[in-house]
Structures are given as structure tokens and as C-alpha cells.
mmCIF file of C-alpha atoms in Angstrom:
data_model
loop_
_atom_site.group_PDB
_atom_site.id
_atom_site.type_symbol
_atom_site.label_atom_id
_atom_site.label_comp_id
_atom_site.label_asym_id
_atom_site.label_seq_id
_atom_site.Cartn_x
_atom_site.Cartn_y
_atom_site.Cartn_z
ATOM 1 C CA MET Q 25 0.000 0.000 0.000
ATOM 2 C CA THR Q 26 1.330 3.404 -0.858
ATOM 3 C CA SER Q 27 1.473 6.185 1.647
ATOM 4 C CA ARG Q 28 -1.195 8.096 -0.287
ATOM 5 C CA SER Q 29 -3.722 5.237 -0.122
ATOM 6 C CA ALA Q 30 -2.844 4.621 3.535
ATOM 7 C CA ALA Q 31 -3.526 8.271 4.313
ATOM 8 C CA LYS Q 32 -6.833 8.073 2.459
ATOM 9 C CA ALA Q 33 -7.853 4.929 4.379
ATOM 10 C CA ASP Q 34 -6.893 6.625 7.645
ATOM 11 C CA LEU Q 35 -8.990 9.673 6.741
ATOM 12 C CA LEU Q 36 -11.990 7.500 5.872
ATOM 13 C CA ALA Q 37 -11.709 5.609 9.157
ATOM 14 C CA ARG Q 38 -11.558 8.870 11.107
ATOM 15 C CA ALA Q 39 -14.563 10.216 9.219
ATOM 16 C CA ALA Q 40 -16.536 7.050 10.018
ATOM 17 C CA VAL Q 41 -15.771 7.398 13.730
ATOM 18 C CA LEU Q 42 -16.718 11.086 13.648
ATOM 19 C CA GLY Q 43 -19.972 10.173 11.901
ATOM 20 C CA ARG Q 44 -20.760 7.631 14.600
ATOM 21 C CA VAL Q 45 -20.026 10.154 17.351
ATOM 22 C CA VAL Q 46 -22.323 12.726 15.740
ATOM 23 C CA LEU Q 47 -25.053 10.125 15.162
ATOM 24 C CA ALA Q 48 -24.753 8.791 18.710
ATOM 25 C CA ALA Q 49 -24.998 12.265 20.242
ATOM 26 C CA GLY Q 50 -27.689 13.728 17.993
ATOM 27 C CA GLY Q 51 -29.670 10.574 17.378
ATOM 28 C CA GLY Q 52 -29.469 9.536 21.001
ATOM 29 C CA TYR Q 53 -30.687 12.923 22.172
ATOM 30 C CA GLY Q 54 -33.528 13.027 19.657
ATOM 31 C CA THR Q 55 -34.646 9.468 20.317
ATOM 32 C CA ALA Q 56 -34.489 9.970 24.078
ATOM 33 C CA ALA Q 57 -36.515 13.183 23.788
ATOM 34 C CA LEU Q 58 -39.197 11.459 21.705
ATOM 35 C CA ALA Q 59 -39.329 8.516 24.106
ATOM 36 C CA THR Q 60 -39.609 10.873 27.083
ATOM 37 C CA ALA Q 61 -42.479 12.803 25.527
ATOM 38 C CA LEU Q 62 -44.306 9.611 24.555
ATOM 39 C CA LEU Q 63 -43.886 7.981 27.947
ATOM 40 C CA SER Q 64 -44.919 11.178 29.733
ATOM 41 C CA LEU Q 65 -48.237 11.073 27.913
ATOM 42 C CA THR Q 66 -48.913 7.348 28.042
ATOM 43 C CA LEU Q 67 -47.742 6.103 31.444
ATOM 44 C CA PRO Q 68 -50.738 5.463 33.721
ATOM 45 C CA LEU Q 69 -49.393 7.600 36.561
ATOM 46 C CA THR Q 70 -50.010 11.093 37.828
ATOM 47 C CA ARG Q 71 -48.491 13.736 35.598
ATOM 48 C CA ALA Q 72 -45.510 14.418 37.881
ATOM 49 C CA GLU Q 73 -44.750 10.721 38.363
ATOM 50 C CA ALA Q 74 -45.097 9.994 34.636
ATOM 51 C CA VAL Q 75 -42.705 12.808 33.710
ATOM 52 C CA THR Q 76 -40.206 11.704 36.351
ATOM 53 C CA ALA Q 77 -40.334 8.060 35.255
ATOM 54 C CA ALA Q 78 -40.079 9.018 31.578
ATOM 55 C CA THR Q 79 -37.089 11.251 32.265
ATOM 56 C CA LEU Q 80 -35.319 8.466 34.137
ATOM 57 C CA ALA Q 81 -36.067 6.068 31.278
ATOM 58 C CA SER Q 82 -34.614 8.553 28.791
ATOM 59 C CA PHE Q 83 -31.138 7.922 30.183
ATOM 60 C CA VAL Q 84 -31.511 4.218 29.400
ATOM 61 C CA VAL Q 85 -32.727 5.057 25.883
ATOM 62 C CA MET Q 86 -29.782 7.399 25.276
ATOM 63 C CA VAL Q 87 -27.240 4.802 26.417
ATOM 64 C CA GLY Q 88 -28.954 2.139 24.306
ATOM 65 C CA VAL Q 89 -28.750 4.295 21.188
ATOM 66 C CA VAL Q 90 -25.065 5.089 21.793
ATOM 67 C CA VAL Q 91 -24.235 1.404 22.269
ATOM 68 C CA TYR Q 92 -26.222 0.472 19.155
ATOM 69 C CA VAL Q 93 -24.536 3.120 16.997
ATOM 70 C CA PHE Q 94 -21.063 1.896 17.887
ATOM 71 C CA ALA Q 95 -22.021 -1.796 17.682
ATOM 72 C CA ALA Q 96 -23.624 -1.572 14.219
ATOM 73 C CA ARG Q 97 -21.641 -2.999 11.296
ATOM 74 C CA SER Q 98 -21.733 0.243 9.346
ATOM 75 C CA LEU Q 99 -22.606 3.877 9.797
ATOM 76 C CA VAL Q 100 -25.434 3.538 7.270
ATOM 77 C CA ARG Q 101 -26.988 0.642 9.192
ATOM 78 C CA ALA Q 102 -26.690 2.605 12.432
ATOM 79 C CA ALA Q 103 -28.308 5.672 10.848
ATOM 80 C CA LEU Q 104 -31.177 3.579 9.467
ATOM 81 C CA GLY Q 105 -31.741 1.961 12.866
ATOM 82 C CA VAL Q 106 -31.748 5.224 14.781
ATOM 83 C CA GLY Q 107 -33.843 6.968 12.117
ATOM 84 C CA GLY Q 108 -36.377 4.145 12.037
ATOM 85 C CA THR Q 109 -36.688 4.140 15.798
ATOM 86 C CA ALA Q 110 -37.146 7.907 15.848
ATOM 87 C CA LEU Q 111 -39.762 7.653 13.108
ATOM 88 C CA LEU Q 112 -41.717 5.016 15.052
ATOM 89 C CA LEU Q 113 -41.528 7.012 18.273
ATOM 90 C CA GLY Q 114 -42.552 10.192 16.462
ATOM 91 C CA GLY Q 115 -45.549 8.459 14.908
ATOM 92 C CA ALA Q 116 -46.604 7.008 18.239
ATOM 93 C CA LEU Q 117 -46.207 10.422 19.860
ATOM 94 C CA TRP Q 118 -48.294 12.014 17.117
ATOM 95 C CA LEU Q 119 -51.043 9.451 17.764
ATOM 96 C CA ALA Q 120 -50.779 9.913 21.533
ATOM 97 C CA ILE Q 121 -51.105 13.687 21.209
ATOM 98 C CA GLY Q 122 -54.123 13.277 18.925
ATOM 99 C CA LEU Q 123 -55.792 10.847 21.304
ATOM 100 C CA ALA Q 124 -54.937 12.737 24.493
ATOM 101 C CA PRO Q 125 -57.896 14.368 26.240
ATOM 102 C CA ALA Q 126 -58.147 18.113 25.838
ATOM 103 C CA PRO Q 127 -56.918 19.961 28.920
ATOM 104 C CA GLY Q 128 -59.747 21.469 30.876
ATOM 105 C CA PRO Q 129 -59.828 23.899 33.726
ATOM 106 C CA GLY Q 130 -57.884 22.434 36.570
ATOM 107 C CA PRO Q 131 -56.337 23.495 39.820
ATOM 108 C CA GLY Q 132 -54.339 26.663 39.573
ATOM 109 C CA THR Q 133 -56.214 28.063 36.575
ATOM 110 C CA GLY Q 134 -58.289 30.419 38.681
ATOM 111 C CA ALA Q 135 -61.513 28.888 37.358
ATOM 112 C CA ARG Q 136 -64.379 28.477 39.760
ATOM 113 C CA PRO Q 137 -67.350 26.165 39.311
ATOM 114 C CA GLY Q 138 -70.007 27.844 37.215
ATOM 115 C CA MET Q 139 -67.579 30.318 35.599
ATOM 116 C CA SER Q 140 -66.611 30.046 31.970
ATOM 117 C CA VAL Q 141 -62.944 29.859 31.078
ATOM 118 C CA PRO Q 142 -61.850 31.728 27.935
ATOM 119 C CA ALA Q 143 -60.408 29.421 25.305
#
């Protein structure tokens, strides 16, 4: 191998590692954020408990994505896996938001029984 082709191979290897780092950071953050939002809406707990549990679970999701990105055979396969997961979570979140009950007057809104609340 010539020094020119060795330098090119070294540059390609470095670019692949950089791509995995960027995908792990960005894809992990995005996937964890989508999972947190989805779990916050769908867990059968009080709002505060659901948000807390979803936030704790987001750390597991982030670590899982990072491990997957670096364990995948290629950067393309890792990107397809992370993108597909994000697409599924985004679709589920979209459905959950559409099926979520509309927020009504609750504690802290200043509404009293018998009074109308402006929309």
C-alpha cells in the first residue's frame, strides 16, 4: 500500500468514527426526547410521576442508542436503525397527542365552578 492510499484509508476511518459520534450524540438525544415525551403522555401515573419516570427512562434510551450506533456494522446501518426508531416514536407520539384528552380547567387556573374559562 502506498502512503497516499494509507492516508486516504486513515482519513476515511476517522470520518466514520466522527460520523458515529455525531449520530450517537444527535440521534441519542432526539430518540431519548421522543421517548420521554411519549412515555410522559402514556404512562398510567399522575403527571408528575409519569414525567419523572419518563425522564429516568430517557437515560436508558440514550445509552442504548449510543451502544447500538457503535455496535452496528456500518454507519449507514446505524443511521437507518436510529432513524427508524425515531420515526416510530414520532408516529406514536403524534397518535398519543391526537388521542390525548383536551386539557380542561384544573387546579391553579383560577376557574371556579359555574364560571366560563376563555379558550
